[in-house]
Amino acid sequence: MHGKTKSLVKCRRRVRLVVRGRVQGVGFRPGLYRSMTMLGCGGCVRNTPEGVCVEVEGPEDAITHLLRNFAGMVPSRARIDELEVFEAEPTGETSFHIEKSTEDGPSLLPVPPDFAICPDCERELVESGGRRTGYAFNTCTCCGPRFTIARGVPFDRVASVMDEFPLCAECSNEFKNPENRRFHAQTMSCPECGPALSFFCPGCAGGDGGAEPFRGSLALEAAARYLKNGMTVAVKGVGGFHLACDAMDAGAVARIRACKGRPHKPLGVMVADMQTARCICHADRASENLLCSERAPMVLLRKKPTGILSGGVAPGLQHVGVMLPYTPFHRLLFDQEGTPPVLVMTSCNRSEEPIATGSFEVASGLSDMVDGILDHNRRIENRCDDSVAGIIAGSPVVFRRSRGYVPEPVMLGYGGPPVLAVGAMWKNTFTLTSGRRAYMSQHIGDVSDADNEDYFEDTYEKISSLLRIEPEIIACDMHPDYPSTNFARRLARQKGLELRPVQHHRAHILSCLAEHGVDGPVIGVSMDGTGYGEDGNVWGGEFFVADARICERKYHFKYIPMPGGERAVAEPYRMALSYLSDTYDPGKALSIMETRGEELPLQQVCGLIGRGDFSPPTSSCGRLFDAVASILGVRHICTYEGQAACELEAIADGFVEDAYPFVVRNRGIEFSQAIACAVEEKRAGENIGAISARFHNTVAKVVVDTCCRLRSEEGLRVVALSGGVMQNAYLVERCIRGLRAGGFSVLTHGEVPPNDAGISLGQALAALVEKNSGIY
């Protein structure tokens, strides 16, 4: 090296950065290229399974500026979880470039989630004369599918289904041009080289019975025509097909319900725009921000009484799930003449089965449901339902964590060997850990269904392969008969792995602690419908003193017989008779029950209450709400999980502030006085909305008062609220208000669901903590 060159190198500094977080599929490398070029730095950036690796060389002041301001130099949709900095020997490099990705090594970097269409790409759809005007698959570095099309890591075009669509010359030039916003955009395409739409009728080869399907804009026009005329169209989305129909057409909605075998469970809708959403629902700023976010979940909004929705969309409920168009083809569908401004958009499947992902699957197995199929030829590699969220106490809460969220990790306070946590039975997800990262799967559903059980196992194989994680420990629910637990036992035997059962409600509390990154100790309040307890009984109204390692049950709802066992979950009148028999004698319990003409075997159920073999004891809060709903005549038989409690919440009068009395005896919380008050008020003609409100207020008062007792006993001032009952906004808001007024700090769920979809995260944390603590 010449003397002058040596002198110049001595004035320079070179660093190597390893960046982890949401740094692939978000324009991170092209954004960094532009920033480094502006700083006059040389070096390179490349994707690796370990993270994004960056080598930067430049003047000392430029490198100092880079390290101080790195977080502000990355694209808006990137998120940095970890940044490692290593000094390196300067080489004199003065130009910066993007290197080819490397694929070797274990994956510490997740595939990014799918992103809703960005404003720039949406503008291009409607601009006159543009290359991508009206193009249904318009994407850039900021938006478009990611997880649902990924086949491997790092996330590049060649590791996704987009490698089936080679770039045309013009797109290739854009991809290589640092000044273009599609510089290194892995999912980009255009009408010349990208995917395309088609429309056809099931049972025939082409549109309207012709030999060929409609294609491109004609496919959208045909779909709009079918929807306008009250027909049902299967629309292929990002993670699967939706069943779509006019949400204002009662007949079309009723047909979807009949075909899906879903008589009452609410259906989601997609609206043309935010203005339409405001016409049918009340939407505050927090709700609008969530709807318009890059994740674009379905958001629960309160219906307007004079709205245009068919009453069959969400019968018996005050809220409806609403989405905005989150892909270019959804946007273009609403732009067609005749498309109704509000469409039912529900998963294309039989009730509780996995969402369909292929047109053959729809045409051959679901043809009775659909009149037409709006398809495209971009394959769905990873099935993924829409996420569902709402606003509780002013903050977003995810109820179903799927599209837009998965597979982003939750960062844990503990690392350790890789863990597979298989979750519960309903609303199932599983979690895989790698170090401190916990990757929660997309929504699987009820794994008691054989198809969903297969979906669970297939998804585990895909995601573990995608993330290159081989578990060394398996965590499962304590319930001996859950299909997920059976899978965990089988896999543990096959691979010789440790199997760690975790109590259901402990897992709920730990999922909340994991989301907040705290160890505890806390007062843990876990309320849901069903969970296998350590004593073999059915738990669900539980108060713990808990930290990441230990969870000690302190108080619980009094055990009440559950006549007929699991049948009581779908038939709330059984729990009504049980609670009434606990409050009065069985004869009076029978006389109180009103069945609105329904034929119910009340005498036979009463006969089961005293028989432990047919009536397992339960402390479930969910079953308490079921009982009250039936006593008030709201719902005796359910057609979907939680229906009675949801309808009881829907009628609660928010202006009622008083509550009923209750008793705490031997650490059991008894509601017989509250039940008696509700019965007497109903008999006296009190409005059932007011009675519902008082009962909700009573449960909230139980939470606050019991936490005050535990503060006196244990000295704790932090409360964690978890479990499926904590989706009840009316109840949770009153719990939070009362606890904060009493001087407590309150931890609630946000991006991790409070229901059983969050169980797997708690199980994973339990396994890691126990391993680190040497409890094994």
Short mmCIF file of C-alpha atoms in Angstrom, two decimals, residues 41-513:
data_model
loop_
_atom_site.label_atom_id
_atom_site.label_comp_id
_atom_site.label_asym_id
_atom_site.label_seq_id
_atom_site.Cartn_x
_atom_site.Cartn_y
_atom_site.Cartn_z
CA CYS A 41 -19.62 6.01 3.13
CA GLY A 42 -18.50 2.79 1.48
CA GLY A 43 -19.31 -0.79 2.38
CA CYS A 44 -22.09 -3.27 1.82
CA VAL A 45 -25.36 -4.63 3.20
CA ARG A 46 -26.82 -8.12 2.85
CA ASN A 47 -29.60 -10.26 4.26
CA THR A 48 -28.59 -13.32 6.25
CA PRO A 49 -30.60 -15.74 8.41
CA GLU A 50 -28.83 -14.17 11.43
CA GLY A 51 -29.99 -10.64 10.58
CA VAL A 52 -29.13 -7.83 8.21
CA CYS A 53 -25.33 -7.52 8.13
CA VAL A 54 -23.89 -4.10 7.29
CA GLU A 55 -20.28 -3.07 6.81
CA VAL A 56 -19.74 0.68 6.66
CA GLU A 57 -16.53 2.62 6.15
CA GLY A 58 -16.08 6.35 6.07
CA PRO A 59 -14.69 9.38 7.88
CA GLU A 60 -14.76 9.16 11.66
CA ASP A 61 -17.44 11.87 11.98
CA ALA A 62 -19.68 10.12 9.40
CA ILE A 63 -19.48 6.80 11.26
CA THR A 64 -20.17 8.53 14.59
CA HIS A 65 -23.19 10.23 13.03
CA LEU A 66 -24.37 6.88 11.67
CA LEU A 67 -24.19 5.10 15.03
CA ARG A 68 -25.91 7.94 16.90
CA ASN A 69 -28.74 8.30 14.39
CA PHE A 70 -29.10 4.80 12.97
CA ALA A 71 -32.67 4.27 14.18
CA GLY A 72 -33.80 7.40 12.32
CA MET A 73 -32.22 6.29 9.04
CA VAL A 74 -34.29 3.16 8.55
CA PRO A 75 -37.63 2.96 6.69
CA SER A 76 -40.82 3.71 8.62
CA ARG A 77 -42.02 0.11 8.54
CA ALA A 78 -38.75 -1.26 9.90
CA ARG A 79 -38.27 -1.97 13.59
CA ILE A 80 -34.90 -2.54 15.25
CA ASP A 81 -34.93 -5.02 18.13
CA GLU A 82 -31.18 -5.55 18.40
CA LEU A 83 -28.14 -3.72 17.01
CA GLU A 84 -24.67 -5.18 17.46
CA VAL A 85 -21.62 -3.07 16.53
CA PHE A 86 -18.15 -4.48 15.85
CA GLU A 87 -15.05 -2.54 14.89
CA ALA A 88 -13.32 -3.65 11.68
CA GLU A 89 -10.12 -2.83 9.83
CA PRO A 90 -10.58 -0.07 7.21
CA THR A 91 -9.92 -1.16 3.64
CA GLY A 92 -10.31 2.15 1.83
CA GLU A 93 -13.70 1.17 0.34
CA THR A 94 -15.57 4.26 -0.85
CA SER A 95 -18.67 2.95 -2.65
CA PHE A 96 -21.66 1.28 -1.00
CA HIS A 97 -23.51 -1.67 -2.54
CA ILE A 98 -26.13 -4.33 -1.80
CA GLU A 99 -24.78 -7.86 -1.79
CA LYS A 100 -26.59 -11.08 -2.57
CA SER A 101 -28.31 -12.63 0.44
CA THR A 102 -26.72 -15.61 2.19
CA GLU A 103 -28.84 -18.54 3.33
CA ASP A 104 -26.54 -20.53 5.62
CA GLY A 105 -26.94 -20.74 9.39
CA PRO A 106 -29.77 -20.80 11.91
CA SER A 107 -32.50 -18.21 11.48
CA LEU A 108 -32.73 -15.41 14.00
CA LEU A 109 -34.67 -13.25 11.58
CA PRO A 110 -38.38 -13.63 10.93
CA VAL A 111 -40.11 -13.29 7.63
CA PRO A 112 -42.02 -9.99 7.78
CA PRO A 113 -45.82 -10.00 8.07
CA ASP A 114 -48.09 -9.05 5.19
CA PHE A 115 -48.61 -5.30 4.81
CA ALA A 116 -51.67 -3.42 3.60
CA ILE A 117 -51.39 -1.40 0.41
CA CYS A 118 -49.49 1.85 0.98
CA PRO A 119 -50.77 5.30 -0.10
CA ASP A 120 -48.24 5.56 -2.97
CA CYS A 121 -49.28 2.25 -4.51
CA GLU A 122 -52.96 3.09 -4.00
CA ARG A 123 -52.48 6.38 -5.86
CA GLU A 124 -50.84 4.53 -8.76
CA LEU A 125 -53.94 2.37 -9.13
CA VAL A 126 -56.06 5.32 -10.21
CA GLU A 127 -53.58 7.63 -11.91
CA SER A 128 -54.19 8.09 -15.60
CA GLY A 129 -51.82 6.42 -18.03
CA GLY A 130 -49.44 4.89 -15.50
CA ARG A 131 -47.76 1.50 -15.94
CA ARG A 132 -49.65 0.14 -12.96
CA THR A 133 -52.99 1.90 -13.36
CA GLY A 134 -55.65 -0.65 -12.43
CA TYR A 135 -53.00 -3.28 -11.67
CA ALA A 136 -54.38 -5.64 -9.01
CA PHE A 137 -50.98 -6.73 -7.63
CA ASN A 138 -49.25 -3.39 -7.22
CA THR A 139 -46.66 -3.47 -4.40
CA CYS A 140 -43.40 -1.83 -3.37
CA THR A 141 -40.83 -2.04 -0.57
CA CYS A 142 -43.45 -0.75 1.88
CA CYS A 143 -46.43 -2.97 1.15
CA GLY A 144 -47.78 -6.24 -0.14
CA PRO A 145 -47.67 -9.90 0.81
CA ARG A 146 -44.70 -11.26 2.75
CA PHE A 147 -45.38 -14.16 5.14
CA THR A 148 -48.17 -15.69 3.06
CA ILE A 149 -45.87 -16.06 0.02
CA ALA A 150 -42.59 -16.90 1.83
CA ARG A 151 -40.86 -20.23 1.30
CA GLY A 152 -37.62 -19.50 3.13
CA VAL A 153 -35.30 -17.01 4.80
CA PRO A 154 -33.84 -14.52 4.20
CA PHE A 155 -36.95 -13.03 2.58
CA ASP A 156 -36.05 -12.47 -1.07
CA ARG A 157 -37.93 -12.95 -4.31
CA VAL A 158 -36.19 -16.27 -4.94
CA ALA A 159 -37.36 -17.51 -1.51
CA SER A 160 -41.01 -16.67 -2.26
CA VAL A 161 -43.69 -17.63 -4.74
CA MET A 162 -42.86 -14.44 -6.66
CA ASP A 163 -39.92 -16.27 -8.25
CA GLU A 164 -42.58 -17.80 -10.52
CA PHE A 165 -42.98 -14.33 -12.08
CA PRO A 166 -39.63 -13.20 -13.61
CA LEU A 167 -39.30 -9.44 -13.86
CA CYS A 168 -39.76 -7.83 -17.24
CA ALA A 169 -37.08 -5.46 -18.54
CA GLU A 170 -38.80 -2.33 -17.22
CA CYS A 171 -39.43 -3.80 -13.77
CA SER A 172 -35.85 -5.08 -13.69
CA ASN A 173 -34.59 -1.55 -14.35
CA GLU A 174 -36.74 -0.20 -11.50
CA PHE A 175 -35.48 -2.96 -9.20
CA LYS A 176 -31.86 -1.98 -9.90
CA ASN A 177 -32.33 1.80 -9.81
CA PRO A 178 -31.37 3.35 -6.43
CA GLU A 179 -33.51 6.40 -7.22
CA ASN A 180 -36.66 4.34 -7.78
CA ARG A 181 -38.97 3.57 -4.85
CA ARG A 182 -39.03 -0.07 -6.02
CA PHE A 183 -35.27 -0.41 -5.67
CA HIS A 184 -34.84 -3.99 -4.42
CA ALA A 185 -38.61 -4.41 -3.89
CA GLN A 186 -38.88 -8.20 -3.68
CA THR A 187 -42.62 -8.48 -4.46
CA MET A 188 -42.84 -5.93 -7.28
CA SER A 189 -44.34 -6.70 -10.68
CA CYS A 190 -46.47 -5.11 -13.38
CA PRO A 191 -49.21 -6.25 -15.80
CA GLU A 192 -46.52 -7.50 -18.19
CA CYS A 193 -44.75 -9.85 -15.77
CA GLY A 194 -46.85 -10.31 -12.66
CA PRO A 195 -49.84 -12.29 -11.39
CA ALA A 196 -53.26 -11.85 -12.99
CA LEU A 197 -56.92 -12.07 -11.98
CA SER A 198 -59.51 -14.45 -13.38
CA PHE A 199 -63.21 -15.07 -12.75
CA PHE A 200 -65.19 -18.24 -13.40
CA CYS A 201 -68.17 -20.19 -12.13
CA PRO A 202 -67.67 -23.39 -10.13
CA GLY A 203 -68.47 -26.45 -12.19
CA CYS A 204 -67.55 -24.85 -15.51
CA ALA A 205 -64.31 -23.94 -17.21
CA GLY A 206 -65.08 -20.31 -17.95
CA GLY A 207 -67.02 -17.24 -16.93
CA ASP A 208 -70.81 -17.43 -17.32
CA GLY A 209 -70.49 -21.03 -18.54
CA GLY A 210 -68.16 -20.13 -21.38
CA ALA A 211 -64.99 -21.95 -22.35
CA GLU A 212 -62.63 -19.40 -20.85
CA PRO A 213 -62.66 -17.44 -17.57
CA PHE A 214 -62.87 -13.68 -17.55
CA ARG A 215 -59.45 -12.13 -17.02
CA GLY A 216 -58.02 -8.85 -15.71
CA SER A 217 -60.49 -5.98 -15.51
CA LEU A 218 -63.22 -8.19 -16.99
CA ALA A 219 -62.83 -10.51 -14.00
CA LEU A 220 -63.46 -7.60 -11.63
CA GLU A 221 -66.46 -6.45 -13.66
CA ALA A 222 -67.96 -9.96 -13.57
CA ALA A 223 -67.44 -10.25 -9.80
CA ALA A 224 -69.08 -6.84 -9.25
CA ARG A 225 -72.05 -7.87 -11.41
CA TYR A 226 -72.56 -11.06 -9.40
CA LEU A 227 -72.36 -9.20 -6.09
CA LYS A 228 -74.77 -6.51 -7.26
CA ASN A 229 -77.30 -9.20 -8.17
CA GLY A 230 -77.27 -10.79 -4.73
CA MET A 231 -74.93 -13.65 -5.54
CA THR A 232 -72.02 -15.01 -3.50
CA VAL A 233 -68.46 -14.74 -4.79
CA ALA A 234 -65.36 -16.49 -3.45
CA VAL A 235 -62.62 -13.85 -3.50
CA LYS A 236 -59.00 -15.00 -3.24
CA GLY A 237 -57.17 -12.71 -0.84
CA VAL A 238 -53.71 -12.65 0.70
CA GLY A 239 -53.98 -15.65 3.03
CA GLY A 240 -57.03 -17.47 1.69
CA PHE A 241 -60.44 -17.10 0.06
CA HIS A 242 -63.25 -14.98 1.44
CA LEU A 243 -66.95 -15.57 0.86
CA ALA A 244 -68.33 -12.22 -0.27
CA CYS A 245 -71.87 -10.97 -0.71
CA ASP A 246 -73.84 -7.75 -0.41
CA ALA A 247 -73.99 -7.05 3.36
CA MET A 248 -77.19 -5.07 2.82
CA ASP A 249 -78.98 -8.00 1.15
CA ALA A 250 -80.70 -10.09 3.84
CA GLY A 251 -81.26 -13.00 1.46
CA ALA A 252 -77.61 -13.17 0.40
CA VAL A 253 -76.45 -13.03 4.02
CA ALA A 254 -78.90 -15.77 5.01
CA ARG A 255 -77.63 -18.00 2.22
CA ILE A 256 -74.02 -17.67 3.40
CA ARG A 257 -75.12 -18.54 6.92
CA ALA A 258 -77.03 -21.59 5.77
CA CYS A 259 -74.16 -22.86 3.61
CA LYS A 260 -71.52 -22.36 6.30
CA GLY A 261 -73.69 -23.87 9.03
CA ARG A 262 -73.31 -20.64 10.99
CA PRO A 263 -76.76 -19.48 12.12
CA HIS A 264 -75.74 -16.68 14.49
CA LYS A 265 -71.97 -16.20 14.74
CA PRO A 266 -71.17 -12.67 13.52
CA LEU A 267 -69.85 -12.17 9.99
CA GLY A 268 -67.13 -9.65 9.18
CA VAL A 269 -67.57 -6.96 6.54
CA MET A 270 -65.30 -4.98 4.25
CA VAL A 271 -66.31 -1.42 3.41
CA ALA A 272 -65.35 0.68 0.40
CA ASP A 273 -63.68 3.39 2.48
CA MET A 274 -63.56 5.09 5.87
CA GLN A 275 -66.54 7.28 5.00
CA THR A 276 -68.67 4.17 4.47
CA ALA A 277 -67.44 2.75 7.78
CA ARG A 278 -68.62 5.92 9.53
CA CYS A 279 -72.04 5.55 7.91
CA ILE A 280 -72.67 2.12 9.43
CA CYS A 281 -70.67 2.32 12.68
CA HIS A 282 -69.32 4.61 15.36
CA ALA A 283 -65.55 4.89 14.91
CA ASP A 284 -63.30 6.89 17.23
CA ARG A 285 -59.79 8.00 16.34
CA ALA A 286 -58.14 4.92 17.89
CA SER A 287 -60.38 2.62 15.84
CA GLU A 288 -59.73 4.56 12.63
CA ASN A 289 -55.98 4.50 13.22
CA LEU A 290 -56.12 0.73 13.65
CA LEU A 291 -58.26 0.24 10.55
CA CYS A 292 -55.91 2.37 8.45
CA SER A 293 -52.69 0.89 9.84
CA GLU A 294 -50.21 -1.20 7.86
CA ARG A 295 -51.59 -4.30 9.63
CA ALA A 296 -55.18 -3.47 8.57
CA PRO A 297 -56.99 -5.89 10.90
CA MET A 298 -60.71 -6.36 11.15
CA VAL A 299 -61.79 -3.95 13.90
CA LEU A 300 -64.88 -4.34 16.08
CA LEU A 301 -67.00 -1.18 15.81
CA ARG A 302 -70.30 -0.31 17.44
CA LYS A 303 -73.13 -0.47 14.91
CA LYS A 304 -75.32 2.55 14.27
CA PRO A 305 -79.00 1.75 14.87
CA THR A 306 -80.01 3.32 11.55
CA GLY A 307 -77.22 1.64 9.57
CA ILE A 308 -77.69 -0.06 6.22
CA LEU A 309 -76.35 -3.45 7.27
CA SER A 310 -78.58 -6.49 7.13
CA GLY A 311 -79.62 -7.54 10.62
CA GLY A 312 -78.27 -10.98 9.80
CA VAL A 313 -74.64 -9.81 9.75
CA ALA A 314 -74.16 -9.66 13.54
CA PRO A 315 -77.48 -10.63 15.17
CA GLY A 316 -77.91 -9.91 18.87
CA LEU A 317 -74.68 -7.90 19.11
CA GLN A 318 -73.83 -4.22 19.31
CA HIS A 319 -70.56 -4.53 17.39
CA VAL A 320 -69.56 -5.72 13.93
CA GLY A 321 -66.10 -6.52 12.54
CA VAL A 322 -65.09 -4.03 9.84
CA MET A 323 -62.13 -4.02 7.42
CA LEU A 324 -60.93 -1.59 4.81
CA PRO A 325 -59.64 -2.84 1.44
CA TYR A 326 -56.06 -3.89 2.23
CA THR A 327 -54.93 -5.12 -1.20
CA PRO A 328 -55.01 -3.51 -4.64
CA PHE A 329 -57.55 -6.05 -5.96
CA HIS A 330 -59.93 -5.36 -3.04
CA ARG A 331 -59.60 -1.64 -3.78
CA LEU A 332 -60.27 -2.19 -7.48
CA LEU A 333 -63.26 -4.44 -6.76
CA PHE A 334 -64.96 -1.64 -4.83
CA ASP A 335 -64.18 0.77 -7.66
CA GLN A 336 -66.25 -1.30 -10.12
CA GLU A 337 -69.66 0.00 -11.08
CA GLY A 338 -72.32 -1.88 -9.14
CA THR A 339 -70.16 -3.26 -6.31
CA PRO A 340 -72.09 -2.78 -3.06
CA PRO A 341 -70.29 -0.38 -0.67
CA VAL A 342 -70.40 -2.93 2.15
CA LEU A 343 -69.54 -6.58 1.53
CA VAL A 344 -69.66 -9.53 3.86
CA MET A 345 -66.08 -10.86 3.86
CA THR A 346 -65.98 -14.07 5.85
CA SER A 347 -63.59 -16.99 5.58
CA CYS A 348 -64.41 -19.36 2.74
CA ASN A 349 -64.88 -22.65 4.58
CA ARG A 350 -67.37 -24.76 6.42
CA SER A 351 -67.82 -23.59 9.99
CA GLU A 352 -64.63 -24.11 12.07
CA GLU A 353 -62.66 -25.65 9.17
CA PRO A 354 -59.43 -24.09 7.78
CA ILE A 355 -59.84 -21.25 5.29
CA ALA A 356 -59.64 -22.39 1.65
CA THR A 357 -56.54 -21.34 -0.32
CA GLY A 358 -57.00 -22.84 -3.79
CA SER A 359 -59.68 -22.40 -6.44
CA PHE A 360 -59.93 -26.15 -6.99
CA GLU A 361 -60.64 -26.58 -3.29
CA VAL A 362 -63.43 -23.99 -3.55
CA ALA A 363 -64.90 -25.25 -6.82
CA SER A 364 -64.87 -28.93 -5.85
CA GLY A 365 -65.64 -28.83 -2.14
CA LEU A 366 -67.55 -25.58 -1.56
CA SER A 367 -69.45 -25.15 -4.82
CA ASP A 368 -72.80 -25.06 -3.01
CA MET A 369 -71.66 -21.86 -1.30
CA VAL A 370 -70.52 -19.82 -4.29
CA ASP A 371 -71.89 -18.59 -7.59
CA GLY A 372 -68.56 -17.27 -8.88
CA ILE A 373 -64.85 -17.36 -8.04
CA LEU A 374 -62.56 -14.34 -8.29
CA ASP A 375 -59.17 -16.03 -8.45
CA HIS A 376 -55.55 -15.12 -9.13
CA ASN A 377 -52.45 -17.13 -9.96
CA ARG A 378 -50.19 -16.00 -7.10
CA ARG A 379 -50.03 -19.06 -4.86
CA ILE A 380 -50.66 -18.85 -1.13
CA GLU A 381 -47.75 -20.58 0.54
CA ASN A 382 -48.89 -19.97 4.13
CA ARG A 383 -52.61 -19.96 4.94
CA CYS A 384 -53.53 -16.96 7.13
CA ASP A 385 -56.90 -15.64 8.32
CA ASP A 386 -57.66 -11.98 8.91
CA SER A 387 -56.65 -10.60 12.28
CA VAL A 388 -59.40 -9.28 14.55
CA ALA A 389 -58.93 -6.43 17.02
CA GLY A 390 -60.88 -3.88 19.02
CA ILE A 391 -60.46 -0.91 21.32
CA ILE A 392 -60.82 -1.48 25.07
CA ALA A 393 -60.25 1.36 27.53
CA GLY A 394 -58.83 3.46 24.69
CA SER A 395 -56.16 0.96 23.61
CA PRO A 396 -56.02 -1.62 20.79
CA VAL A 397 -56.48 -5.27 21.79
CA VAL A 398 -55.92 -8.11 19.33
CA PHE A 399 -58.43 -10.96 19.66
CA ARG A 400 -57.16 -13.02 16.72
CA ARG A 401 -53.49 -12.55 15.82
CA SER A 402 -52.93 -13.55 12.22
CA ARG A 403 -52.51 -11.58 8.96
CA GLY A 404 -50.44 -8.44 9.47
CA TYR A 405 -48.99 -9.61 12.79
CA VAL A 406 -47.56 -13.08 12.13
CA PRO A 407 -44.76 -14.10 12.29
CA GLU A 408 -43.33 -11.08 14.11
CA PRO A 409 -41.81 -12.26 17.39
CA VAL A 410 -42.62 -11.27 20.94
CA MET A 411 -39.36 -10.48 22.73
CA LEU A 412 -39.05 -12.41 25.98
CA GLY A 413 -37.08 -11.60 29.10
CA TYR A 414 -35.54 -15.07 28.99
CA GLY A 415 -33.62 -17.03 26.42
CA GLY A 416 -32.78 -20.69 26.39
CA PRO A 417 -33.11 -23.82 24.31
CA PRO A 418 -35.74 -23.74 21.55
CA VAL A 419 -39.26 -24.48 22.80
CA LEU A 420 -42.40 -25.58 21.00
CA ALA A 421 -45.55 -24.65 22.94
CA VAL A 422 -48.64 -26.21 21.39
CA GLY A 423 -51.39 -24.07 22.96
CA ALA A 424 -54.91 -25.09 23.92
CA MET A 425 -57.82 -26.57 21.96
CA TRP A 426 -59.99 -23.59 20.98
CA LYS A 427 -58.59 -20.55 19.17
CA ASN A 428 -55.40 -22.52 18.91
CA THR A 429 -52.00 -21.10 18.07
CA PHE A 430 -48.57 -22.55 18.75
CA THR A 431 -45.36 -20.75 19.68
CA LEU A 432 -41.76 -21.52 18.70
CA THR A 433 -38.88 -19.82 20.53
CA SER A 434 -35.35 -19.04 19.39
CA GLY A 435 -33.30 -17.35 22.08
CA ARG A 436 -35.45 -14.52 23.44
CA ARG A 437 -37.74 -14.49 20.42
CA ALA A 438 -41.14 -16.12 20.63
CA TYR A 439 -42.82 -16.68 17.26
CA MET A 440 -46.56 -17.15 17.61
CA SER A 441 -48.27 -18.93 14.73
CA GLN A 442 -51.23 -17.61 12.82
CA HIS A 443 -54.75 -18.51 13.98
CA ILE A 444 -55.34 -22.27 13.67
CA GLY A 445 -58.78 -22.54 15.32
CA ASP A 446 -60.52 -25.39 17.06
CA VAL A 447 -58.14 -28.36 16.84
CA SER A 448 -60.86 -30.77 17.95
CA ASP A 449 -61.88 -30.57 14.27
CA ALA A 450 -59.91 -33.16 12.28
CA ASP A 451 -59.13 -30.77 9.41
CA ASN A 452 -57.84 -28.12 11.82
CA GLU A 453 -55.76 -30.75 13.61
CA ASP A 454 -54.10 -31.55 10.26
CA TYR A 455 -53.72 -27.81 9.60
CA PHE A 456 -52.00 -27.45 13.01
CA GLU A 457 -49.46 -30.17 12.20
CA ASP A 458 -48.84 -28.94 8.64
CA THR A 459 -48.37 -25.36 9.85
CA TYR A 460 -45.94 -26.47 12.55
CA GLU A 461 -43.84 -28.28 9.94
CA LYS A 462 -43.88 -25.26 7.63
CA ILE A 463 -43.04 -22.60 10.22
CA SER A 464 -40.41 -24.63 12.05
CA SER A 465 -38.76 -25.22 8.67
CA LEU A 466 -39.18 -21.58 7.60
CA LEU A 467 -37.60 -20.29 10.83
CA ARG A 468 -35.13 -23.20 11.06
CA ILE A 469 -36.10 -24.01 14.63
CA GLU A 470 -35.75 -27.52 16.03
CA PRO A 471 -37.39 -27.59 19.50
CA GLU A 472 -35.62 -29.22 22.43
CA ILE A 473 -38.53 -28.77 24.88
CA ILE A 474 -42.26 -29.11 24.26
CA ALA A 475 -44.83 -27.34 26.45
CA CYS A 476 -48.53 -28.21 26.46
CA ASP A 477 -51.75 -27.75 28.39
CA MET A 478 -52.40 -29.96 31.43
CA HIS A 479 -55.68 -31.18 29.95
CA PRO A 480 -55.04 -34.85 29.12
CA ASP A 481 -57.40 -35.02 26.12
CA TYR A 482 -56.61 -31.90 24.08
CA PRO A 483 -55.53 -32.86 20.53
CA SER A 484 -52.67 -30.35 20.84
CA THR A 485 -51.49 -32.14 24.01
CA ASN A 486 -51.69 -35.51 22.24
CA PHE A 487 -49.56 -34.09 19.41
CA ALA A 488 -47.04 -32.82 21.97
CA ARG A 489 -46.82 -36.24 23.65
CA ARG A 490 -46.36 -37.97 20.29
CA LEU A 491 -43.66 -35.57 19.11
CA ALA A 492 -41.84 -35.74 22.45
CA ARG A 493 -41.76 -39.54 22.24
CA GLN A 494 -40.62 -39.56 18.63
CA LYS A 495 -37.75 -37.12 19.21
CA GLY A 496 -36.89 -37.90 22.83
CA LEU A 497 -37.72 -34.38 24.02
CA GLU A 498 -38.75 -33.03 27.40
CA LEU A 499 -42.51 -32.50 27.77
CA ARG A 500 -43.66 -29.80 30.20
CA PRO A 501 -47.41 -29.49 30.98
CA VAL A 502 -48.43 -25.97 32.02
CA GLN A 503 -51.65 -25.19 33.87
CA HIS A 504 -54.07 -23.33 31.59
CA HIS A 505 -54.67 -20.23 33.72
CA ARG A 506 -51.04 -19.90 34.69
CA ALA A 507 -50.29 -19.79 30.95
CA HIS A 508 -52.85 -16.99 30.57
CA ILE A 509 -51.14 -14.87 33.22
CA LEU A 510 -47.67 -15.60 31.84
CA SER A 511 -48.77 -14.58 28.35
CA CYS A 512 -49.68 -11.16 29.75
CA LEU A 513 -46.36 -10.90 31.62
#
